XYZ file of C-alpha atoms in Angstrom:
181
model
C 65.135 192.924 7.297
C 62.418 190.708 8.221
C 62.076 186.866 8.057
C 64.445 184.488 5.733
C 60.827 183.695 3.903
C 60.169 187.610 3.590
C 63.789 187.915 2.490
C 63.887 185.152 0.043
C 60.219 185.964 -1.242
C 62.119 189.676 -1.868
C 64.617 188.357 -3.290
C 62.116 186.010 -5.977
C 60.275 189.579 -6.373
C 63.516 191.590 -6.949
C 65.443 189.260 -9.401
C 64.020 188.004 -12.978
C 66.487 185.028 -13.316
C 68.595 182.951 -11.555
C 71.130 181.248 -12.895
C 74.230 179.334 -10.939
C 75.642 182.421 -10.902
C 73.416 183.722 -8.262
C 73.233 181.699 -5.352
C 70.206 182.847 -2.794
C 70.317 181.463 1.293
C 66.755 180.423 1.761
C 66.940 179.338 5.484
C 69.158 180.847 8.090
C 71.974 179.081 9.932
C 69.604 176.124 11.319
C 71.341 173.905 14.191
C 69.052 170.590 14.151
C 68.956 168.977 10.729
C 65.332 168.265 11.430
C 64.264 172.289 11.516
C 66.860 172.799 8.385
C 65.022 170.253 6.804
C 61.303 171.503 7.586
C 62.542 174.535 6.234
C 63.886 173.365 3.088
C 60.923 171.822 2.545
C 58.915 174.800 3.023
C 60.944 177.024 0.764
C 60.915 174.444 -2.015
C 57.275 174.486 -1.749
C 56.907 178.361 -1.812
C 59.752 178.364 -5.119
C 57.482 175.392 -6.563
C 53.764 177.536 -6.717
C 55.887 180.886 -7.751
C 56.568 179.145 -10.591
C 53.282 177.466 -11.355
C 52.030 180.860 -11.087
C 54.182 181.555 -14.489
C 52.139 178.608 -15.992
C 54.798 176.126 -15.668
C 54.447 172.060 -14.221
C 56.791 171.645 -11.394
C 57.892 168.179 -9.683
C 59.039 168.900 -6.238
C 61.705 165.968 -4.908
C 62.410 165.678 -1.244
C 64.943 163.250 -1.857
C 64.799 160.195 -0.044
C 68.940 160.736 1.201
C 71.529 162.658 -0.825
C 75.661 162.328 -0.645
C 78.540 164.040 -1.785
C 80.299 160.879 -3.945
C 83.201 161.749 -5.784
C 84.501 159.164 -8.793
C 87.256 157.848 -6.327
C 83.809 156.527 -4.182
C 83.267 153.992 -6.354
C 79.640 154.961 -6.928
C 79.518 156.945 -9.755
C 82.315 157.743 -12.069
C 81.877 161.558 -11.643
C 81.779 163.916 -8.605
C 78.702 165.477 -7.121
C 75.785 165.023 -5.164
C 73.831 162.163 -5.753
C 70.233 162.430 -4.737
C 67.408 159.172 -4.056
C 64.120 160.274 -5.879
C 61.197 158.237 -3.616
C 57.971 156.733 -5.193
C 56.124 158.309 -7.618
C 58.539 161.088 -8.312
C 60.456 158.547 -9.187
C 58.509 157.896 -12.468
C 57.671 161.370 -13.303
C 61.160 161.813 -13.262
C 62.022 159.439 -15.775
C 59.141 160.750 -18.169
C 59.966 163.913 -17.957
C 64.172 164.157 -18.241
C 66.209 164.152 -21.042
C 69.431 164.497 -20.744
C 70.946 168.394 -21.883
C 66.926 169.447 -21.722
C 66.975 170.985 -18.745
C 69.339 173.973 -19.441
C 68.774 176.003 -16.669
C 69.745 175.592 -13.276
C 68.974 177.679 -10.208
C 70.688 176.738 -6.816
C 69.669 177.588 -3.046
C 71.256 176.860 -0.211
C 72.484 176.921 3.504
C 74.339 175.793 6.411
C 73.022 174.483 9.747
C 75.629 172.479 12.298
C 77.462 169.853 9.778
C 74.570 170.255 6.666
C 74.466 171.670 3.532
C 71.355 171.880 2.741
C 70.369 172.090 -1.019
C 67.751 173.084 -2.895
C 68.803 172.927 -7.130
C 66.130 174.219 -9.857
C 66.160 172.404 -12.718
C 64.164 174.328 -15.648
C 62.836 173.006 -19.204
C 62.384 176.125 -20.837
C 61.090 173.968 -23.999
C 58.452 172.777 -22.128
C 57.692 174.523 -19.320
C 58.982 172.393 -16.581
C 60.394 172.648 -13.718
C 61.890 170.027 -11.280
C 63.032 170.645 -7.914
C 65.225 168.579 -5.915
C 65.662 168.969 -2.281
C 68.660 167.216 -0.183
C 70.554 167.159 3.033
C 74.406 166.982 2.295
C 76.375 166.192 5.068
C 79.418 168.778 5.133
C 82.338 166.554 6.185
C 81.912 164.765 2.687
C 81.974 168.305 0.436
C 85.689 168.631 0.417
C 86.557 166.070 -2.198
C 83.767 167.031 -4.125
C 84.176 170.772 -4.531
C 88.172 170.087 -5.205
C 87.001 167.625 -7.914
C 84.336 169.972 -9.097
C 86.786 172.977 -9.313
C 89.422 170.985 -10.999
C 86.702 169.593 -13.353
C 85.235 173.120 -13.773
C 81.869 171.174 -13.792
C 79.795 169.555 -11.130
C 76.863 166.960 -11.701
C 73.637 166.271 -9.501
C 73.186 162.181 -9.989
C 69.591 160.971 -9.253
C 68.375 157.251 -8.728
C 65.282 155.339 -7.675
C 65.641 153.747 -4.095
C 66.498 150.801 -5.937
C 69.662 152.208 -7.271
C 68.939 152.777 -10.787
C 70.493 155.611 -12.244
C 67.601 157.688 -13.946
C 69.726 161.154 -14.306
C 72.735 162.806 -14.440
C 72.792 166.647 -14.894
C 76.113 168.443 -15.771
C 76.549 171.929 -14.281
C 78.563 174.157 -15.996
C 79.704 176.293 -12.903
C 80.383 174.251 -9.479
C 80.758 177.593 -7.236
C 76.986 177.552 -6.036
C 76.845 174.448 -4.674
C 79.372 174.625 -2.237
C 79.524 177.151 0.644
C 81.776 180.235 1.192
């Protein structure tokens, strides 16, 4: 069976495309946030150089803190997870995204204790770019969400600056991956 690395790295191997049809566990069930998030980390760094290896650029996002926010939250007026983009990645962001570019989307994740944690693939076929986005969802807040997602038939990944301003929103066309079994 081997490690969840060896498994996932199979798995990468095995399978051509993702889509968020196919949803892949990357880490196994992690209790401290902390290890969960080490781990995320790791596997969105391993993802990341598999596709440089395919000749594409690739901004990798540990976001800065990431929610569940649904429209009723007065944050945003859509559901989904809302991710802070930190520094520099920041900027790169906003050069690079436009919005409907980024038409395919490729979505990892697990549970450990109360997390979701989240790792979403965002690829630019046009251009041969990749941005990752890694977050820590806390689990009590998904159950809004995924009801408004499912109802919606859509779910959206918002991302901001860590002074608030919006520089993203990415529609999903099919919620079901981002939300655990």
């Amino acid at each position: 069976m081997g490690t969840p690395r060896q498994q996932l790295l199979s798995l990468l191997v095995d399978h051509t495309l993702f889509t968020t049809d196919t949803v892949l566990p990357f880490v196994s069930d992690t209790p401290k946030a902390t290890d969960g998030w080490s781990r995320l980390l790791d596997e969105m760094e391993t993802i990341a150089s598999t596709i440089e290896t395919e000749g594409w650029e690739t901004l990798t996002v540990p976001a800065g803190s990431a929610a569940a926010v649904t429209a009723t939250g007065g944050y945003t007026d859509r559901h989904g997870f809302t991710y802070v983009i930190p520094g520099d990645a920041a900027e790169t962001f906003r050069d690079w995204f436009e919005p409907d570019r980024f038409g395919r989307t490729e979505v990892y994740r697990a549970t450990g204790g109360s997390h979701l944690f989240v790792l979403t693939v965002l690829r630019d076929q046009g251009s041969e770019r990749a941005i990752l986005i890694a977050g820590v969802i806390d689990r009590t807040e998904l159950e809004a969400v995924e009801r408004a997602a499912r109802e919606a038939d859509v779910m959206y990944s918002h991302l901001c600056s860590v002074d608030a301003t919006h520089l993203g929103t990415i529609q999903h066309d099919d919620p079901a991956p981002f939300f655990p079994d």
